[in-house]
Short mmCIF file of C-alpha atoms and ligand atoms in Angstrom, two decimals:
data_model
loop_
_atom_site.label_atom_id
_atom_site.label_comp_id
_atom_site.label_asym_id
_atom_site.label_seq_id
_atom_site.Cartn_x
_atom_site.Cartn_y
_atom_site.Cartn_z
CA UNK V 1 -19.41 7.31 31.39
CA UNK V 2 -22.48 7.40 29.09
CA UNK V 3 -22.59 4.61 26.69
CA UNK V 4 -24.76 3.65 23.83
CA UNK V 5 -24.93 0.10 22.63
CA UNK V 6 -26.28 -0.43 19.04
CA UNK V 7 -27.54 -3.96 18.82
CA UNK V 8 -29.26 -5.55 21.87
CA UNK V 9 -28.73 -9.34 21.20
CA UNK V 10 -26.83 -11.78 23.28
CA UNK V 11 -23.62 -9.54 23.32
CA UNK V 12 -25.14 -6.03 23.28
CA UNK V 13 -27.69 -6.90 26.13
CA UNK V 14 -25.27 -8.58 28.34
CA UNK V 15 -22.58 -6.02 27.84
CA UNK V 16 -25.02 -3.11 28.22
CA UNK V 17 -26.28 -4.60 31.57
CA UNK V 18 -22.90 -5.24 32.90
CA UNK V 19 -21.63 -1.79 31.97
CA UNK V 20 -24.64 -0.36 33.69
CA UNK V 21 -24.00 -2.47 36.71
CA UNK V 22 -20.50 -0.93 36.87
CA UNK V 23 -22.15 2.41 37.24
CA UNK V 24 -22.08 3.71 33.70
CA UNK V 25 -25.16 5.21 32.20
CA UNK V 26 -26.19 2.92 29.27
CA UNK V 27 -28.68 3.02 26.54
CA UNK V 28 -29.24 -0.18 24.51
CA UNK V 29 -30.61 0.32 20.87
CA UNK V 30 -32.13 -2.07 18.63
CA UNK V 31 -34.05 -1.97 15.29
CA UNK V 32 -36.20 -4.91 16.39
CA UNK V 33 -39.26 -3.18 17.94
CA UNK V 34 -40.72 -6.32 19.55
CA UNK V 35 -37.32 -6.89 21.45
CA UNK V 36 -37.30 -3.29 22.70
CA UNK V 37 -40.90 -3.18 23.56
CA UNK V 38 -40.33 -6.54 25.43
CA UNK V 39 -37.40 -5.26 27.27
CA UNK V 40 -39.24 -2.07 28.25
CA UNK V 41 -41.75 -4.20 29.81
CA UNK V 42 -39.34 -6.53 31.67
CA UNK V 43 -39.33 -9.38 29.15
CA UNK V 44 -35.97 -10.86 28.17
CA UNK V 45 -35.49 -11.69 24.44
CA UNK V 46 -32.99 -14.36 25.24
CA UNK V 47 -32.39 -16.90 27.99
CA UNK V 48 -29.23 -16.39 29.94
CA UNK V 49 -28.70 -17.17 33.57
CA UNK V 50 -28.86 -14.15 35.91
CA UNK V 51 -29.68 -11.71 33.02
CA UNK V 52 -33.31 -10.78 34.03
CA UNK V 53 -32.26 -9.74 37.43
CA UNK V 54 -29.40 -7.79 36.29
CA UNK V 55 -31.38 -5.95 33.55
CA UNK V 56 -34.23 -5.18 36.01
CA UNK V 57 -32.08 -3.97 38.79
CA UNK V 58 -30.00 -1.60 36.57
CA UNK V 59 -33.28 -0.41 34.60
CA UNK V 60 -34.94 0.33 38.02
CA UNK V 61 -31.94 2.36 39.10
CA UNK V 62 -32.21 4.45 35.97
CA UNK V 63 -28.84 3.36 34.55
CA UNK V 64 -29.98 0.99 31.69
CA UNK V 65 -32.60 2.07 29.29
CA UNK V 66 -33.88 0.78 25.84
CA UNK V 67 -34.92 2.40 22.66
CA UNK V 68 -35.55 1.79 19.03
CA UNK V 69 -34.53 5.40 18.25
CA UNK V 70 -30.89 5.61 17.35
CA UNK V 71 -30.81 9.41 17.62
CA UNK V 72 -32.16 9.34 21.19
CA UNK V 73 -29.99 6.45 22.15
CA UNK V 74 -26.69 7.91 21.18
CA UNK V 75 -27.50 11.49 22.64
CA UNK V 76 -24.59 12.45 24.84
CA UNK V 77 -22.83 9.15 24.73
CA UNK V 78 -19.01 9.25 25.07
CA UNK V 79 -18.78 5.82 23.48
CA UNK V 80 -20.88 4.10 21.03
CA UNK V 81 -20.54 0.32 20.92
CA UNK V 82 -21.63 -1.58 17.87
CA UNK V 83 -22.79 -5.09 18.78
CA UNK V 84 -24.93 -6.15 15.85
CA UNK V 85 -24.83 -9.49 14.20
CA UNK V 86 -22.17 -10.52 11.65
CA UNK V 87 -23.42 -13.68 10.33
CA UNK V 88 -21.64 -15.77 7.60
CA UNK V 89 -22.45 -14.39 4.22
CA UNK V 90 -24.45 -16.89 2.21
CA UNK V 91 -22.27 -18.69 -0.53
CA UNK V 92 -18.80 -17.76 0.47
CA UNK V 93 -18.71 -17.63 4.33
CA UNK V 94 -17.26 -14.04 4.53
CA UNK V 95 -18.60 -12.19 7.56
CA UNK V 96 -21.63 -10.28 6.45
CA UNK V 97 -21.03 -6.72 7.45
CA UNK V 98 -24.41 -5.28 6.20
CA UNK V 99 -25.62 -4.70 9.73
CA UNK V 100 -22.43 -3.05 10.87
CA UNK V 101 -22.21 -0.59 8.07
CA UNK V 102 -25.80 0.12 8.23
CA UNK V 103 -25.48 1.03 11.79
CA UNK V 104 -22.54 3.21 11.19
CA UNK V 105 -24.40 5.03 8.47
CA UNK V 106 -27.27 5.74 10.68
CA UNK V 107 -24.90 6.75 13.41
CA UNK V 108 -22.88 9.09 11.12
CA UNK V 109 -25.92 11.39 10.91
CA UNK V 110 -26.05 12.04 14.68
CA UNK V 111 -22.61 11.50 16.11
CA UNK V 112 -20.92 14.31 17.73
CA UNK V 113 -17.11 15.10 17.65
CA UNK V 114 -15.12 13.56 20.61
CA UNK V 115 -17.25 10.33 20.44
CA UNK V 116 -15.46 6.99 20.31
CA UNK V 117 -17.02 4.28 18.07
CA UNK V 118 -16.25 0.78 19.40
CA UNK V 119 -16.82 -2.42 17.56
CA UNK V 120 -17.77 -5.21 19.83
CA UNK V 121 -19.27 -7.39 17.09
CA UNK V 122 -16.73 -9.87 15.73
CA UNK V 123 -15.47 -8.16 12.53
CA UNK V 124 -12.78 -9.04 10.05
CA UNK V 125 -9.40 -7.28 10.10
CA UNK V 126 -9.72 -3.94 8.38
CA UNK V 127 -13.33 -3.26 9.34
CA UNK V 128 -12.40 -0.36 11.71
CA UNK V 129 -10.70 1.17 8.64
CA UNK V 130 -13.79 0.71 6.58
CA UNK V 131 -15.82 2.34 9.32
CA UNK V 132 -13.50 5.30 9.39
CA UNK V 133 -13.94 5.67 5.75
CA UNK V 134 -17.69 5.74 5.99
CA UNK V 135 -17.71 8.26 8.69
CA UNK V 136 -15.25 10.51 6.82
CA UNK V 137 -17.41 10.07 3.58
CA UNK V 138 -20.42 11.23 5.67
CA UNK V 139 -18.48 14.38 6.73
CA UNK V 140 -17.89 13.21 10.37
CA UNK V 141 -14.52 14.22 11.66
CA UNK V 142 -12.86 13.94 15.19
CA UNK V 143 -14.41 10.68 16.08
CA UNK V 144 -12.20 7.74 16.93
CA UNK V 145 -12.87 4.15 15.97
CA UNK V 146 -11.62 1.37 18.21
CA UNK V 147 -12.00 -2.39 18.42
CA UNK V 148 -13.00 -4.20 21.63
CA UNK V 149 -13.89 -7.77 20.69
CA UNK V 150 -16.01 -9.82 23.03
CA UNK V 151 -15.13 -13.22 24.44
CA UNK V 152 -17.97 -14.01 26.60
CA UNK V 153 -19.53 -17.41 26.33
CA UNK V 154 -23.29 -17.79 26.20
CA UNK V 155 -24.59 -19.65 29.34
CA UNK V 156 -21.92 -17.99 31.42
CA UNK V 157 -22.07 -14.58 29.79
CA UNK V 158 -22.41 -12.34 32.92
CA UNK V 159 -19.63 -14.07 34.80
CA UNK V 160 -17.50 -13.99 31.76
CA UNK V 161 -18.13 -10.24 31.20
CA UNK V 162 -17.46 -9.31 34.78
CA UNK V 163 -14.33 -11.47 35.22
CA UNK V 164 -12.79 -11.83 31.90
CA UNK V 165 -9.40 -13.58 31.22
CA UNK V 166 -8.48 -10.46 29.50
CA UNK V 167 -9.86 -7.33 27.81
CA UNK V 168 -8.59 -6.56 24.35
CA UNK V 169 -8.54 -3.08 23.06
CA UNK V 170 -7.46 -2.01 19.53
CA UNK V 171 -7.13 1.57 19.43
CA UNK V 172 -5.04 3.86 17.21
CA UNK V 173 -5.15 6.98 19.38
CA UNK V 174 -4.83 8.02 22.83
CA UNK V 175 -8.43 9.36 23.26
CA UNK V 176 -9.84 5.91 22.47
CA UNK V 177 -7.50 4.16 24.70
CA UNK V 178 -8.44 6.47 27.68
CA UNK V 179 -12.13 6.22 27.08
CA UNK V 180 -12.08 2.46 27.05
CA UNK V 181 -9.67 2.19 29.96
CA UNK V 182 -12.20 4.42 31.98
CA UNK V 183 -15.24 2.28 30.86
CA UNK V 184 -13.32 -1.01 31.86
CA UNK V 185 -11.58 0.55 35.01
CA UNK V 186 -13.87 -1.42 37.48
CA UNK V 187 -12.58 -4.59 35.87
CA UNK V 188 -8.79 -3.92 35.92
CA UNK V 189 -9.09 -2.62 39.40
CA UNK V 190 -10.04 -6.39 39.97
CA UNK V 191 -6.83 -7.23 38.01
CA UNK V 192 -8.35 -8.32 34.70
CA UNK V 193 -5.54 -7.86 32.27
CA UNK V 194 -6.08 -5.26 29.52
CA UNK V 195 -4.30 -5.65 26.29
CA UNK V 196 -4.03 -2.48 24.34
CA UNK V 197 -2.84 -3.06 20.76
CA UNK V 198 -3.49 -1.89 17.22
CA UNK V 199 -7.00 -2.07 15.88
CA UNK V 200 -6.33 -4.52 13.16
CA UNK V 201 -4.40 -6.74 15.80
CA UNK V 202 -7.41 -6.67 18.03
CA UNK V 203 -9.77 -7.71 15.22
CA UNK V 204 -7.73 -10.62 14.35
CA UNK V 205 -7.19 -11.73 17.95
CA UNK V 206 -10.87 -12.52 18.28
CA UNK V 207 -10.89 -14.73 15.14
CA UNK V 208 -7.67 -16.36 16.12
CA UNK V 209 -8.94 -17.15 19.71
CA UNK V 210 -12.15 -18.84 18.29
CA UNK V 211 -10.27 -20.79 15.55
CA UNK V 212 -7.82 -22.00 18.16
CA UNK V 213 -10.65 -23.45 20.35
CA UNK V 214 -12.30 -24.90 17.21
CA UNK V 215 -9.07 -26.66 16.41
CA UNK V 216 -8.99 -28.01 20.00
CA UNK V 217 -12.43 -29.51 19.62
CA UNK V 218 -11.85 -31.08 16.22
CA UNK V 219 -8.63 -32.51 17.44
CA UNK V 220 -10.13 -34.37 20.37
CA UNK V 221 -12.98 -35.50 18.08
CA UNK V 222 -10.51 -37.10 15.67
CA UNK V 223 -8.83 -38.64 18.59
CA UNK V 224 -12.11 -39.95 19.82
CA UNK V 225 -12.70 -41.59 16.38
CA UNK V 226 -9.09 -43.27 16.78
CA UNK V 227 -10.03 -44.36 20.26
CA UNK V 228 -13.12 -46.28 18.84
CA UNK V 229 -10.80 -47.95 16.35
CA UNK V 230 -8.02 -49.01 18.74
CA UNK V 231 -10.17 -49.57 21.86
CA UNK V 232 -9.00 -46.74 23.88
CA UNK V 233 -10.97 -44.31 25.99
CA UNK V 234 -11.07 -40.71 24.91
CA UNK V 235 -12.18 -39.35 28.36
CA UNK V 236 -8.89 -40.63 29.82
CA UNK V 237 -6.79 -39.54 26.91
CA UNK V 238 -8.33 -35.97 27.27
CA UNK V 239 -7.53 -35.97 30.94
CA UNK V 240 -4.14 -37.32 30.36
CA UNK V 241 -3.20 -34.57 27.95
CA UNK V 242 -5.27 -31.76 29.66
CA UNK V 243 -3.39 -32.06 32.93
CA UNK V 244 -0.39 -31.03 31.05
CA UNK V 245 -0.48 -27.16 31.59
CA UNK V 246 0.75 -26.46 28.23
CA UNK V 247 -2.30 -28.14 26.84
CA UNK V 248 -4.99 -27.37 29.54
CA UNK V 249 -8.22 -29.38 30.18
CA UNK V 250 -10.70 -27.21 28.47
CA UNK V 251 -12.34 -27.74 25.13
CA UNK V 252 -11.14 -31.42 25.08
CA UNK V 253 -14.52 -32.93 25.24
CA UNK V 254 -15.18 -35.32 22.44
CA UNK V 255 -18.84 -34.89 21.11
CA UNK V 256 -20.96 -34.23 18.09
CA UNK V 257 -18.85 -31.31 16.80
CA UNK V 258 -19.10 -27.63 17.56
CA UNK V 259 -21.95 -25.37 16.75
CA UNK V 260 -23.36 -22.04 17.97
CA UNK V 261 -23.38 -18.58 16.70
CA UNK V 262 -19.64 -18.11 16.74
CA UNK V 263 -17.24 -20.92 15.91
CA UNK V 264 -18.73 -22.11 12.56
CA UNK V 265 -19.02 -18.52 11.07
CA UNK V 266 -15.97 -17.21 12.55
CA UNK V 267 -13.80 -19.92 11.27
CA UNK V 268 -15.25 -19.46 7.81
CA UNK V 269 -14.69 -15.62 7.98
CA UNK V 270 -11.05 -16.20 9.06
CA UNK V 271 -10.48 -18.35 6.04
CA UNK V 272 -11.91 -15.71 3.90
CA UNK V 273 -9.67 -13.05 5.41
CA UNK V 274 -6.67 -15.47 4.74
CA UNK V 275 -7.65 -16.05 1.16
CA UNK V 276 -8.07 -12.39 0.51
CA UNK V 277 -4.51 -11.87 2.02
CA UNK V 278 -3.09 -14.80 -0.04
CA UNK V 279 -2.24 -16.86 2.89
CA UNK V 280 -3.43 -20.40 3.24
CA UNK V 281 -4.61 -21.34 6.77
CA UNK V 282 -4.58 -25.17 6.38
CA UNK V 283 -5.30 -26.15 10.06
CA UNK V 284 -8.37 -23.91 10.23
CA UNK V 285 -9.55 -25.16 6.76
CA UNK V 286 -9.17 -28.65 7.94
CA UNK V 287 -10.90 -28.00 11.14
CA UNK V 288 -13.91 -26.62 9.35
CA UNK V 289 -14.14 -29.76 7.18
CA UNK V 290 -13.59 -32.17 10.16
CA UNK V 291 -16.33 -30.41 12.11
CA UNK V 292 -18.83 -30.40 9.16
CA UNK V 293 -18.33 -34.01 8.50
CA UNK V 294 -18.61 -34.87 12.10
CA UNK V 295 -21.92 -33.10 12.56
CA UNK V 296 -23.24 -34.77 9.38
CA UNK V 297 -22.08 -38.23 10.73
CA UNK V 298 -23.96 -38.13 13.99
CA UNK V 299 -27.23 -39.29 12.67
CA UNK V 300 -25.32 -42.34 11.14
CA UNK V 301 -24.30 -43.32 14.70
CA UNK V 302 -27.90 -43.43 15.78
CA UNK V 303 -28.92 -45.39 12.63
CA UNK V 304 -26.09 -47.90 13.29
CA UNK V 305 -27.06 -48.25 16.91
CA UNK V 306 -30.61 -49.10 15.90
CA UNK V 307 -29.42 -51.80 13.55
CA UNK V 308 -29.04 -49.91 10.24
CA UNK V 309 -32.57 -48.51 9.82
CA UNK V 310 -34.54 -45.93 11.72
CA UNK V 311 -37.65 -46.12 9.35
CA UNK V 312 -40.67 -46.17 11.66
CA UNK V 313 -38.57 -46.16 14.81
CA UNK V 314 -38.90 -43.48 17.49
CA UNK V 315 -35.94 -41.61 18.80
CA UNK V 316 -36.02 -39.45 21.92
CA UNK V 317 -33.50 -36.55 21.85
CA UNK V 318 -32.36 -34.86 24.98
CA UNK V 319 -31.10 -31.32 24.38
CA UNK V 320 -31.58 -29.18 21.36
CA UNK V 321 -29.64 -25.95 22.09
CA UNK V 322 -26.06 -25.77 20.91
CA UNK V 323 -24.80 -26.03 24.38
CA UNK V 324 -26.33 -26.06 27.95
CA UNK V 325 -27.52 -22.99 29.63
CA UNK V 326 -28.70 -20.99 26.53
CA UNK V 327 -31.62 -21.15 24.19
CA UNK V 328 -29.50 -20.40 21.19
CA UNK V 329 -30.24 -22.83 18.37
CA UNK V 330 -27.73 -21.26 15.83
CA UNK V 331 -25.87 -24.08 14.00
CA UNK V 332 -26.76 -26.51 16.90
CA UNK V 333 -25.52 -30.01 16.31
CA UNK V 334 -29.13 -31.20 16.89
CA UNK V 335 -30.27 -29.64 13.69
CA UNK V 336 -28.46 -31.98 11.15
CA UNK V 337 -28.89 -34.86 13.50
CA UNK V 338 -32.71 -34.62 13.62
CA UNK V 339 -33.11 -33.52 10.07
CA UNK V 340 -31.32 -36.57 8.76
CA UNK V 341 -33.18 -38.94 11.26
CA UNK V 342 -36.51 -37.49 9.91
CA UNK V 343 -35.45 -37.74 6.33
CA UNK V 344 -34.70 -41.48 7.01
CA UNK V 345 -38.31 -41.96 8.43
CA UNK V 346 -37.63 -41.82 12.12
CA UNK V 347 -40.06 -40.16 14.49
CA UNK V 348 -38.49 -37.71 16.86
CA UNK V 349 -39.68 -36.61 20.27
CA UNK V 350 -37.44 -34.09 21.83
CA UNK V 351 -36.89 -32.25 25.10
CA UNK V 352 -34.85 -29.13 25.82
CA UNK V 353 -35.10 -27.35 29.26
CA UNK V 354 -35.21 -23.80 27.70
CA UNK V 355 -34.69 -23.94 23.93
CA UNK V 356 -38.20 -25.14 22.82
CA UNK V 357 -39.41 -21.78 21.62
CA UNK V 358 -36.33 -21.29 19.49
CA UNK V 359 -36.39 -24.87 18.33
CA UNK V 360 -39.97 -24.78 17.15
CA UNK V 361 -38.81 -21.98 14.57
CA UNK V 362 -36.24 -24.65 13.44
CA UNK V 363 -37.95 -28.11 13.34
CA UNK V 364 -41.02 -29.25 11.54
CA UNK V 365 -42.56 -32.67 12.26
CA UNK V 366 -41.04 -33.46 15.68
CA UNK V 367 -42.99 -33.76 18.98
CA UNK V 368 -41.84 -31.52 21.87
CA UNK V 369 -41.85 -33.55 25.16
CA UNK V 370 -42.37 -31.84 28.46
CA UNK V 371 -39.49 -33.65 30.16
CA UNK V 372 -36.68 -36.10 29.59
CA UNK V 373 -38.79 -39.12 30.63
CA UNK V 374 -41.60 -38.13 28.28
CA UNK V 375 -39.07 -37.84 25.48
CA UNK V 376 -37.86 -41.36 26.23
CA UNK V 377 -41.39 -42.65 26.32
CA UNK V 378 -41.82 -45.63 23.88
CA UNK V 379 -38.46 -44.65 22.25
CA UNK V 380 -36.40 -47.24 20.40
CA UNK V 381 -33.30 -45.08 21.09
CA UNK V 382 -32.59 -42.12 23.35
CA UNK V 383 -29.90 -39.70 22.15
CA UNK V 384 -28.15 -37.13 24.39
CA UNK V 385 -27.22 -34.28 22.43
CA UNK V 386 -26.72 -31.37 24.82
CA UNK V 387 -25.22 -31.92 28.29
CA UNK V 388 -27.71 -29.92 30.34
CA UNK V 389 -27.10 -30.45 34.12
CA UNK V 390 -30.35 -32.00 34.52
CA UNK V 391 -29.48 -34.85 32.07
CA UNK V 392 -26.59 -35.75 34.34
CA UNK V 393 -28.46 -37.57 37.09
CA UNK V 394 -31.30 -39.19 35.31
CA UNK V 395 -32.90 -42.29 36.71
CA UNK V 396 -31.65 -44.71 34.09
CA UNK V 397 -33.78 -47.61 35.37
CA UNK V 398 -36.84 -45.40 34.98
CA UNK V 399 -35.74 -44.34 31.47
CA UNK V 400 -35.24 -47.95 30.49
CA UNK V 401 -38.58 -48.81 31.85
CA UNK V 402 -40.43 -46.30 29.71
CA UNK V 403 -38.44 -46.90 26.56
CA UNK V 404 -39.55 -49.49 23.87
CA UNK V 405 -36.04 -50.33 22.74
CA UNK V 406 -32.92 -50.07 25.04
CA UNK V 407 -30.46 -48.10 23.09
CA UNK V 408 -28.80 -45.09 24.76
CA UNK V 409 -26.57 -42.93 22.32
CA UNK V 410 -24.69 -40.57 24.58
CA UNK V 411 -23.01 -38.01 22.20
CA UNK V 412 -21.60 -35.94 25.25
CA UNK V 413 -20.30 -38.95 27.35
CA UNK V 414 -22.42 -37.98 30.32
CA UNK V 415 -22.83 -41.59 31.57
CA UNK V 416 -20.64 -44.54 31.99
CA UNK V 417 -21.05 -47.73 30.08
CA UNK V 418 -21.32 -49.87 33.24
CA UNK V 419 -24.13 -47.71 34.81
CA UNK V 420 -26.01 -47.69 31.61
CA UNK V 421 -25.83 -51.40 31.13
CA UNK V 422 -26.71 -52.17 34.68
CA UNK V 423 -30.06 -50.34 33.87
CA UNK V 424 -30.42 -52.72 30.95
CA UNK V 425 -29.52 -50.20 28.25
CA UNK V 426 -27.16 -50.78 25.36
CA UNK V 427 -24.63 -47.92 25.48
CA UNK V 428 -23.04 -45.98 22.78
CA UNK V 429 -20.68 -43.09 23.78
CA UNK V 430 -18.09 -41.14 21.89
CA UNK V 431 -14.60 -42.37 21.69
CA UNK V 432 -14.92 -44.91 24.46
CA UNK V 433 -13.60 -48.20 23.48
CA UNK V 434 -14.38 -50.41 20.51
CA UNK V 435 -17.66 -49.05 18.88
P1 LIG X 1 -27.66 -11.18 17.90
O1 LIG X 1 -28.19 -11.52 16.71
O2 LIG X 1 -28.14 -11.90 19.20
O3 LIG X 1 -27.93 -9.63 18.23
C1 LIG X 1 -27.67 -8.53 17.16
C2 LIG X 1 -28.71 -7.56 17.29
O4 LIG X 1 -28.38 -6.49 16.55
C3 LIG X 1 -30.20 -7.94 17.01
O5 LIG X 1 -31.14 -7.79 18.08
C4 LIG X 1 -30.44 -7.00 15.80
O6 LIG X 1 -31.94 -6.78 15.61
C5 LIG X 1 -29.68 -5.87 16.03
N1 LIG X 1 -29.48 -4.93 15.06
C6 LIG X 1 -28.89 -5.29 13.52
N2 LIG X 1 -28.65 -4.25 13.07
C7 LIG X 1 -29.10 -3.13 13.70
C8 LIG X 1 -29.03 -1.81 13.45
N3 LIG X 1 -28.66 -1.27 12.34
N4 LIG X 1 -29.46 -0.98 14.59
C9 LIG X 1 -29.81 -1.45 15.80
N5 LIG X 1 -29.82 -2.85 15.97
C10 LIG X 1 -29.42 -3.65 15.01
O7 LIG X 1 -26.06 -11.30 17.85
P2 LIG X 1 -25.06 -11.63 18.92
O8 LIG X 1 -24.99 -13.15 19.35
O9 LIG X 1 -25.17 -10.76 20.14
O10 LIG X 1 -23.70 -11.26 18.22
C11 LIG X 1 -23.42 -9.94 17.98
C12 LIG X 1 -21.87 -9.91 17.68
O11 LIG X 1 -21.09 -10.27 18.78
C13 LIG X 1 -21.51 -10.89 16.51
O12 LIG X 1 -20.53 -10.15 15.76
C14 LIG X 1 -21.02 -11.95 17.16
O13 LIG X 1 -20.09 -12.67 16.45
C15 LIG X 1 -20.18 -11.43 18.34
N6 LIG X 1 -19.98 -12.26 19.52
C16 LIG X 1 -21.11 -13.18 19.92
C17 LIG X 1 -20.95 -13.89 21.06
C18 LIG X 1 -22.11 -14.78 21.33
O14 LIG X 1 -21.81 -15.78 22.28
N7 LIG X 1 -23.27 -14.75 20.95
C19 LIG X 1 -19.69 -13.89 21.73
C20 LIG X 1 -18.74 -13.04 21.30
C21 LIG X 1 -18.93 -12.25 20.23
#
């Protein structure tokens, strides 16, 4: 199949490279010239495990190409995927569809009959209908519009794309279904379930999935607060409930609240869809509130651990990206944490294994350390914000040795209280016994 991918970000680039790896002919398009020039010179715009090798091998085989020119990119394509960003609109949290509609208008000028347009971006219910209207208004006929939401996780994006739990396709006509089945055939030969449904249902499925995962995270975070109040251990509670098949162990890790490029904006967008439909979604609304409050409260934990005042104190921060194995800083919990600490007069020295370049665009007035021990050097407190693997086996004696104070605030429950205390550190975890 010949595929065009409009938008070469986390989703577009990974999807494009994986489709090419299945043997399809893929052209990835982006209006960001620097990104395309970089890709044409073998430079990845994002950090994602395994991506560089996958992109290079498929580009070398002539199956994957990159262009800024939409006309050139969609020429001869049987399917055109739209994978542009759909950020939260400032002010109301509605999904901002400017990039999607702009791409569709550009596409309308060059698309040929028989092509299937597929939204891979996360878009609110009814966006497929809007795209159809735009195409029709531009005089385009005999083009199908389908929805194929993406469920990959950054940090494990290639494995997720190649071994998905399911593929969701929302298509209103036979031709779109057949084209998408053919594109994904290599996957369902490996028995990945493909769910073919209506377009609006597919659009909503993506939001429902992300909202449910956000609910799970906020739920265990609230249980963690209760654990601190009643002297129970949230790690054991999570295991105790997660072993129940009806609940499952994933997304039950208490921590600093969810961030990233999806959950925060997608929960807000779902609420907007619900409001427009006159339906109150109380669970999701409360989840958003719980998470916002939680992220804002993380700095207070550090302040409390340091005796109520961080003015003039030095805080080492381990991990800046919103989760491990990515350099994505969008809505990362490290942002409100560090911002508040700086406001209260703390000095911050931070280390992240890959997100430094992105983080430099976000933070002013912090020091970037070259490794975890350098971040801890002369620190009054050390805070683990992102649970990178390389933070899981730190030499705690060495850390305690280089620190000025001895406070370890472990927002990801990476260490046990006993081992931290053995190294002479005062340990503050999340939801692990009386605070
Ligand atoms: P991103 O910001 O990394 O990439 C979007 C790209 O689209 C950018 O490179 C931008 O320059 C490009 N673009 C915008 N308008 C364009 C146009 N008219 N023509 C060509 N290129 C254009 O975004 P992302 O993280 O890849 O997310 C894309 C979509 O996928 C969003 O709707 C998101 O919600 C969804 N999604 C993201 C993830 C994730 O983990 N990042 C997972 C599942 C779904």
